[in-house]
XYZ file of N, CA and C in Angstrom:
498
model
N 134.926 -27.078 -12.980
C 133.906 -27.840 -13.666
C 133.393 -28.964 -12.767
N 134.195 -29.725 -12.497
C 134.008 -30.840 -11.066
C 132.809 -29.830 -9.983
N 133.248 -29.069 -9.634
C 132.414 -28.265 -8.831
C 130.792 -27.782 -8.896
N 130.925 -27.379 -10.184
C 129.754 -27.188 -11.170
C 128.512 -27.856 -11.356
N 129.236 -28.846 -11.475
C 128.658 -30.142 -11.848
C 127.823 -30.426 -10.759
N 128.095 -30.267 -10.092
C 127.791 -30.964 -8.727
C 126.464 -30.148 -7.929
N 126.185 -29.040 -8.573
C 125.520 -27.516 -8.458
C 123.844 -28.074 -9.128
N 122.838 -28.533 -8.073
C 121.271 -29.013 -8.663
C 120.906 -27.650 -9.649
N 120.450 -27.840 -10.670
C 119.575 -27.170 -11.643
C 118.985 -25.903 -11.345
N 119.090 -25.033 -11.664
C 118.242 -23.841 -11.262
C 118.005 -23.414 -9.960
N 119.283 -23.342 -9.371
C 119.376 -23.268 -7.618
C 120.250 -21.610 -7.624
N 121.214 -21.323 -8.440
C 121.793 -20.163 -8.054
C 121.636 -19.100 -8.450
N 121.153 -17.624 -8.084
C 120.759 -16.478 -7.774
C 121.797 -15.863 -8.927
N 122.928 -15.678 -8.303
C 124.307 -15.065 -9.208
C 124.996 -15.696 -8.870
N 125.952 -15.583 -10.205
C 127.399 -15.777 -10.520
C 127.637 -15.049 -10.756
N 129.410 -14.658 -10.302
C 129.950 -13.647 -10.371
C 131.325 -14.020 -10.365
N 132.196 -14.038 -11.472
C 133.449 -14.756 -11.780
C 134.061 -14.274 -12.512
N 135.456 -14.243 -12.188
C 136.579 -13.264 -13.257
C 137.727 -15.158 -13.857
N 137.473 -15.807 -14.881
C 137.890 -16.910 -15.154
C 139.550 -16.473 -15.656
N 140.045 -17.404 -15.642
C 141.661 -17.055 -16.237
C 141.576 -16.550 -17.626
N 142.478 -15.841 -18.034
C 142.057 -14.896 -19.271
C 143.266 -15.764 -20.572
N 144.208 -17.084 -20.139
C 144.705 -17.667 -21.020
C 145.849 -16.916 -21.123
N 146.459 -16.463 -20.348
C 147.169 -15.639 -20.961
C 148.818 -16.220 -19.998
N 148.850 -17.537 -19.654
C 150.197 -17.809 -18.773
C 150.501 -17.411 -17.423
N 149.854 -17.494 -16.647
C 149.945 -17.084 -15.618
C 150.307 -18.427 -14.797
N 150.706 -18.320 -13.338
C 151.033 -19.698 -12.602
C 150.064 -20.664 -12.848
N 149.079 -19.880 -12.580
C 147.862 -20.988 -12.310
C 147.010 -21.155 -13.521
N 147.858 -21.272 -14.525
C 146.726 -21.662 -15.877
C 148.153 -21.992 -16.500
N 147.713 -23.139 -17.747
C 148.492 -23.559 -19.056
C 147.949 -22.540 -20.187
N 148.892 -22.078 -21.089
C 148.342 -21.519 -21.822
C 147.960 -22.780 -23.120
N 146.275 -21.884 -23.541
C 146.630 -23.286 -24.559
C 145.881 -22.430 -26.146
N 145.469 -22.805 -26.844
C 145.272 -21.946 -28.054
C 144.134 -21.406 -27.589
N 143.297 -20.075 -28.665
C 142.335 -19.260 -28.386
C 141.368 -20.555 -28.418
N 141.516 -21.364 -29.536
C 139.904 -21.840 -29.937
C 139.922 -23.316 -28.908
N 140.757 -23.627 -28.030
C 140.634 -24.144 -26.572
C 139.849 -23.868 -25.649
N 140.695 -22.318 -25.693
C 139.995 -21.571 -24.626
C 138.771 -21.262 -24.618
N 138.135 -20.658 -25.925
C 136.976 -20.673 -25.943
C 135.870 -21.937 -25.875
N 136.399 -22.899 -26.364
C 135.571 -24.379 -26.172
C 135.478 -24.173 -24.030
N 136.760 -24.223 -23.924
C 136.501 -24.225 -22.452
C 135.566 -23.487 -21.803
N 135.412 -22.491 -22.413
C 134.903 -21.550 -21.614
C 133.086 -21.388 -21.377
N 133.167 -22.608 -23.011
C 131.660 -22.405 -23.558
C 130.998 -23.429 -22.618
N 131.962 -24.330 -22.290
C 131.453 -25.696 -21.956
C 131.185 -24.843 -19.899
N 131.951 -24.053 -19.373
C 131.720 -23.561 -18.235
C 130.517 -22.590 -18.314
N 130.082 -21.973 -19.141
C 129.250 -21.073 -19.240
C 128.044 -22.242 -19.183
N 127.726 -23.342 -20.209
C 126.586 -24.372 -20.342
C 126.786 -24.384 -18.611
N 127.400 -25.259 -18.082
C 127.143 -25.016 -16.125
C 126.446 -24.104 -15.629
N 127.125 -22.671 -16.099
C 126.873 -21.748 -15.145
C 124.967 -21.245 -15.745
N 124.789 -21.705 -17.105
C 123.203 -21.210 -17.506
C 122.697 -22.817 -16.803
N 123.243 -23.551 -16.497
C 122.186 -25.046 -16.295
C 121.852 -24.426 -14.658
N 122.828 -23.826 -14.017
C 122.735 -24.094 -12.576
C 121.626 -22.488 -11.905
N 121.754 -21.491 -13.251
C 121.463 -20.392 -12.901
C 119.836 -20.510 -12.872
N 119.494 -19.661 -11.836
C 117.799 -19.764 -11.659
C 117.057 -18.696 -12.453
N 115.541 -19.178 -13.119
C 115.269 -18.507 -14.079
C 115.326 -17.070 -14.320
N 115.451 -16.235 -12.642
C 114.871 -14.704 -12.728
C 116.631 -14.420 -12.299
N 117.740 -15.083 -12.325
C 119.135 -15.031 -12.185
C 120.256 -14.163 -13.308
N 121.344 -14.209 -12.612
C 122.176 -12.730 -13.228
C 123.502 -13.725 -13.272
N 124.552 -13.227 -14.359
C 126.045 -13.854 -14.523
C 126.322 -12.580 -14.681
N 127.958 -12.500 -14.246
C 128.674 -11.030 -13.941
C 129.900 -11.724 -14.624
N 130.435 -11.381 -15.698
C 131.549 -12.387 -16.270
C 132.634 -11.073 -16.386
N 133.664 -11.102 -15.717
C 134.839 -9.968 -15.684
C 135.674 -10.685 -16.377
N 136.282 -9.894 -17.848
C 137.399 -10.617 -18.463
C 138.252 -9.136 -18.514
N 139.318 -9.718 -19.359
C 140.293 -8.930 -19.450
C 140.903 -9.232 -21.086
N 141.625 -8.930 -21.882
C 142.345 -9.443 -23.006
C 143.294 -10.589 -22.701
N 143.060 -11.096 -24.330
C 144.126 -12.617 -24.345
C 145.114 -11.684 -25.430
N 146.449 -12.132 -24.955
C 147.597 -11.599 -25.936
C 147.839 -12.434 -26.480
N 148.348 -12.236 -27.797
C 149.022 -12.997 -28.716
C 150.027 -12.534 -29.911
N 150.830 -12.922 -29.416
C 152.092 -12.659 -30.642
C 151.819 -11.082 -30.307
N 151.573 -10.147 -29.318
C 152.106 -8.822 -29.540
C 150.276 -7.915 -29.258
N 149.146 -8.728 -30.280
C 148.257 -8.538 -30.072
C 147.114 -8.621 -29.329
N 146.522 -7.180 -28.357
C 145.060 -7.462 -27.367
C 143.813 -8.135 -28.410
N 143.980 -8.819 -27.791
C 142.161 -9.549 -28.085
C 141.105 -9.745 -26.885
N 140.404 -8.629 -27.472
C 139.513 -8.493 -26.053
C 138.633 -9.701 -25.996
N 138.208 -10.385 -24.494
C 137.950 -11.609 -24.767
C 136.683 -11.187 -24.383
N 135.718 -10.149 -23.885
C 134.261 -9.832 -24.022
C 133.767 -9.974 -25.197
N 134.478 -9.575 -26.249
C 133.802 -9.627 -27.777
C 133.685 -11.116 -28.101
N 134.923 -11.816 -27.579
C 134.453 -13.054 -28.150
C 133.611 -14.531 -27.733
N 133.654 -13.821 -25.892
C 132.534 -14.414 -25.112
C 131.356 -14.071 -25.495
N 131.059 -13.114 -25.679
C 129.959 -12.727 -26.569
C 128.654 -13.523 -26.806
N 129.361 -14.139 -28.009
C 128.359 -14.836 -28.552
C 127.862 -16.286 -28.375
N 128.850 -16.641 -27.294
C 128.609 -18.241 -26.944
C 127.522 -17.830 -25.916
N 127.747 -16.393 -24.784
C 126.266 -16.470 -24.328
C 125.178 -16.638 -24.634
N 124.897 -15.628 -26.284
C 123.840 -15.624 -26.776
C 123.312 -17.349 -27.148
N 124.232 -18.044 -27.176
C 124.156 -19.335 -27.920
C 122.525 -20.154 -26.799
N 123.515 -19.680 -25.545
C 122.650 -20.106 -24.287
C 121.125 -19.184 -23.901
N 120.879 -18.563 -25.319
C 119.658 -17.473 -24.908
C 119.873 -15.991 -23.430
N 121.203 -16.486 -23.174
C 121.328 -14.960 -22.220
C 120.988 -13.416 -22.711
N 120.807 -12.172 -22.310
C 120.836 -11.244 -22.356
C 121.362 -10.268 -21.547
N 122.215 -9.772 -22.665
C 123.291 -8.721 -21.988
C 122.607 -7.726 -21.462
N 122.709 -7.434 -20.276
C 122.208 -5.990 -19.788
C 122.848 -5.147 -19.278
N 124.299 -5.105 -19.410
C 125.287 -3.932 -19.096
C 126.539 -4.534 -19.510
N 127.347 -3.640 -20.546
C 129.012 -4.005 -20.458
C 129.404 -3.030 -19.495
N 129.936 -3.477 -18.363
C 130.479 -2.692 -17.809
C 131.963 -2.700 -17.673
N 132.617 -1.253 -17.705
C 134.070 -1.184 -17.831
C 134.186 -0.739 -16.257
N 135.196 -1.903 -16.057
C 135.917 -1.855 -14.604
C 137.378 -1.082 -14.823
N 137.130 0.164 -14.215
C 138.801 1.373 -14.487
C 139.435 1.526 -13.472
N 141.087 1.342 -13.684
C 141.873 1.209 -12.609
C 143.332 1.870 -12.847
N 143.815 2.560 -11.472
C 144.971 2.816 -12.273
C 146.030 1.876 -11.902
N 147.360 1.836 -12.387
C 148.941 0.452 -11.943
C 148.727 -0.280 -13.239
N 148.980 -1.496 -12.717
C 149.376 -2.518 -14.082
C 150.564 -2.306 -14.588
N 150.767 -3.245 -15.085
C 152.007 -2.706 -16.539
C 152.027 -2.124 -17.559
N 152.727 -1.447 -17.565
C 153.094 -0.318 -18.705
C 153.896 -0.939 -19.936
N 153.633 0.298 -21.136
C 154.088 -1.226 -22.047
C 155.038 0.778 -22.880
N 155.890 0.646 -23.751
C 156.162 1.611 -24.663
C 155.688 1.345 -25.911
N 155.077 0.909 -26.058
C 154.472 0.290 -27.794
C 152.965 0.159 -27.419
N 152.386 0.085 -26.959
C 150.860 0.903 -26.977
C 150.504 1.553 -25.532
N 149.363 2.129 -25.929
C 148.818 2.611 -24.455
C 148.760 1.939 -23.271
N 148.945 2.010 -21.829
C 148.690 1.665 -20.547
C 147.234 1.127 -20.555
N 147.073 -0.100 -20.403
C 145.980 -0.922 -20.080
C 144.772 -0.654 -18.717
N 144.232 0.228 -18.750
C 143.713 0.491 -17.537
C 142.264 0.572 -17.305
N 141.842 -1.039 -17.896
C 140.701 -1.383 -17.680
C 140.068 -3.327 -18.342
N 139.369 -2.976 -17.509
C 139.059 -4.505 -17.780
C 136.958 -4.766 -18.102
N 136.452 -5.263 -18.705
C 135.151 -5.603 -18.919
C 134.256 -6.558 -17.494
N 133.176 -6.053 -17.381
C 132.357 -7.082 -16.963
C 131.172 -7.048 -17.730
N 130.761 -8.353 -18.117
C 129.417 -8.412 -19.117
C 128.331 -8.886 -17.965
N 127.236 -8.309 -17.840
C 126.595 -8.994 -16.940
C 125.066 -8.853 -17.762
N 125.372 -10.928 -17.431
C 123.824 -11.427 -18.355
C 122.594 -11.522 -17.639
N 122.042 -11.806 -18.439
C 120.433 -12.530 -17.386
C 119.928 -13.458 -18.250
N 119.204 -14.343 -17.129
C 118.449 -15.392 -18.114
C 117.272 -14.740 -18.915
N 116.159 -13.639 -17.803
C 115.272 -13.533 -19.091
C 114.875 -12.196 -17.929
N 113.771 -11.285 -18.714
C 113.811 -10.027 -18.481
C 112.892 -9.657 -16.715
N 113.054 -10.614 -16.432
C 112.544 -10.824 -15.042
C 113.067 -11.278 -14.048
N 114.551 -10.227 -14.175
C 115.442 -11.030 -13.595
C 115.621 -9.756 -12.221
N 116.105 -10.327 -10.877
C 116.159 -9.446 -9.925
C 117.064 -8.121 -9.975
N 116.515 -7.386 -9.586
C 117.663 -6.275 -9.724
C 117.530 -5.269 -8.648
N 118.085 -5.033 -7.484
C 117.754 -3.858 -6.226
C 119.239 -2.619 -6.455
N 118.361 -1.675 -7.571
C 119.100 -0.328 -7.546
C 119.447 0.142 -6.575
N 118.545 0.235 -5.844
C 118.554 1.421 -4.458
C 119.378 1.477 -3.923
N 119.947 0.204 -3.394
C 121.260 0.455 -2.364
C 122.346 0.933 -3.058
N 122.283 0.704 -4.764
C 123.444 1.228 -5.367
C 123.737 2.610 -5.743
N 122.601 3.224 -4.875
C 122.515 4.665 -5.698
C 123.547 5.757 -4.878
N 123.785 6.667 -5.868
C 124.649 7.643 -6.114
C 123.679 8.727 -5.343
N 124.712 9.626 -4.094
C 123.929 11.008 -4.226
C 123.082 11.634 -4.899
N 122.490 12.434 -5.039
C 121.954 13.280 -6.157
C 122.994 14.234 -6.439
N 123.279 15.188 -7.001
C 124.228 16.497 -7.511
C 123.353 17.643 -7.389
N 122.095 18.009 -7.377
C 121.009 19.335 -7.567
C 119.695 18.275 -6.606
N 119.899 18.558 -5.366
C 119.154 18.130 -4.580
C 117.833 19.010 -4.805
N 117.300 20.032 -5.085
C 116.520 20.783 -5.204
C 116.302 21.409 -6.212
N 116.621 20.576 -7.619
C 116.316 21.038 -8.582
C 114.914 20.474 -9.214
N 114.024 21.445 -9.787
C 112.567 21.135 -9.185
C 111.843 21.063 -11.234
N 110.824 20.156 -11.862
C 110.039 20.042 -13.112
C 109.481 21.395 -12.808
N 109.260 22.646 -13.833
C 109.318 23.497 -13.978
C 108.309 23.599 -14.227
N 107.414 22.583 -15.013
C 105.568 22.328 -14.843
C 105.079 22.072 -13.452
N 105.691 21.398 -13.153
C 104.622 19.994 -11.750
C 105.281 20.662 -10.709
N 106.499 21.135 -10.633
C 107.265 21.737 -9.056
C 107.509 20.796 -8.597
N 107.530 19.424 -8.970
C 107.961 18.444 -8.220
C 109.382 18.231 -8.665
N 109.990 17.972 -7.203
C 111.742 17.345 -7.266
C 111.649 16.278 -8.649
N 112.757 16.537 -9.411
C 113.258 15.832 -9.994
C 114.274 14.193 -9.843
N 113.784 13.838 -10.974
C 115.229 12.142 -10.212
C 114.651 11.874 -8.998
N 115.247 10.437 -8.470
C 114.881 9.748 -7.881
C 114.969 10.528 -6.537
N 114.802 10.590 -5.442
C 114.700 10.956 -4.275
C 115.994 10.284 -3.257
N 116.134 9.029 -3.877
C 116.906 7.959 -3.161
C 118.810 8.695 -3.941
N 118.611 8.998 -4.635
C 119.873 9.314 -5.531
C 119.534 8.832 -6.897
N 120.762 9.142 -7.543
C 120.927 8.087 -8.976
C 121.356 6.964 -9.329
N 121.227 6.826 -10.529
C 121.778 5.419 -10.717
C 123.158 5.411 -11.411
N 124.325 4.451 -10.711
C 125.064 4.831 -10.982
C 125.465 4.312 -12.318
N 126.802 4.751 -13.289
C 126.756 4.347 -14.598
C 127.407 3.189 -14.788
N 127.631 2.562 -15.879
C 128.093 1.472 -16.445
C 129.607 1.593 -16.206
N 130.584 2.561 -16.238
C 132.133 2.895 -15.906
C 132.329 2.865 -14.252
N 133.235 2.190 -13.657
C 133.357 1.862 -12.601
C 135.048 2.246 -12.208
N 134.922 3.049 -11.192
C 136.153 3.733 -10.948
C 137.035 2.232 -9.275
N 137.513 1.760 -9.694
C 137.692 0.450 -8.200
C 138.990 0.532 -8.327
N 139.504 0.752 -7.803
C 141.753 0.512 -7.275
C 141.924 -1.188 -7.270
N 142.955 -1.408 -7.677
C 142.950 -2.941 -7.865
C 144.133 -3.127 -6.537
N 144.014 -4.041 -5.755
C 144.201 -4.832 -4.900
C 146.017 -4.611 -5.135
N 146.849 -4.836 -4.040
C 148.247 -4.642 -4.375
C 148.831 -6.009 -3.337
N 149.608 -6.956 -3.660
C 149.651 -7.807 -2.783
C 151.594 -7.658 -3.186
């Protein structure tokens, strides 16, 4: 927040931040949900003050546990974006395999990124992100012209990434 702060008005392009998920780790206190969320609301007001009008937020969470129970914390970031007029333009699920294994529910093997925008004129360069094609020469059966983009596709909202092993 100190940091933030310090960030002139409508200067940054993207943010792109995975924040502590509350959940006890070294480097965080755990403290109640409706903390966390005040905290989080009050970092988000930063991150929309500092973000520039045609600008993107990439917010990667994960679940807060409690007493036994996942609470996914995308659902409940949610709506403090909207508070700030953002618009969601992709939940994207980040899929991985490892982690911990649990015998009392399923293997956890994925995490959210919500990525906002300030308003619908916001930058976006597909191209470099594109996917092969699969039917390079599959041709509109009226026009004979190649189908899909030429460059490849676009790739989807599910994201296949190996998580880091230290």
């Amino acid at each position: 927040m100190k940091y933030l702060k310090k960030i002139p008005d409508n200067s940054v392009q993207l943010i792109i931040t995975s924040p502590p998920y509350n959940i006890g780790q070294e480097y965080e206190k755990k403290i109640s949900l409706a903390e966390y969320l005040s905290f989080q609301k009050r970092v988000i007001r930063e991150c929309d003050r500092i973000l520039k009008p045609n600008g993107s937020i990439c917010w990667q969470v994960g679940n807060y546990k409690d007493k036994g129970e996942n609470i996914p914390l995308d659902i409940l970031l949610y709506p403090i974006f909207k508070e700030f007029k953002l618009e969601l333009r992709n939940r994207i699920i980040w899929h991985f395999e490892g982690g911990l294994g649990s015998n009392r529910r399923f293997y956890k093997r994925y995490e959210t990124i919500l990525w906002f925008v300030k308003s619908r004129h916001h930058i976006f360069n597909i191209d470099p992100l594109r996917l092969p094609r699969i039917y390079h020469q599959k041709k509109d059966k009226k026009t004979g012209k190649l189908k899909g983009n030429p460059l490849g596709k676009n790739p989807g909202d599910v994201w296949e990434i190996g998580r880091a092993h230290v």
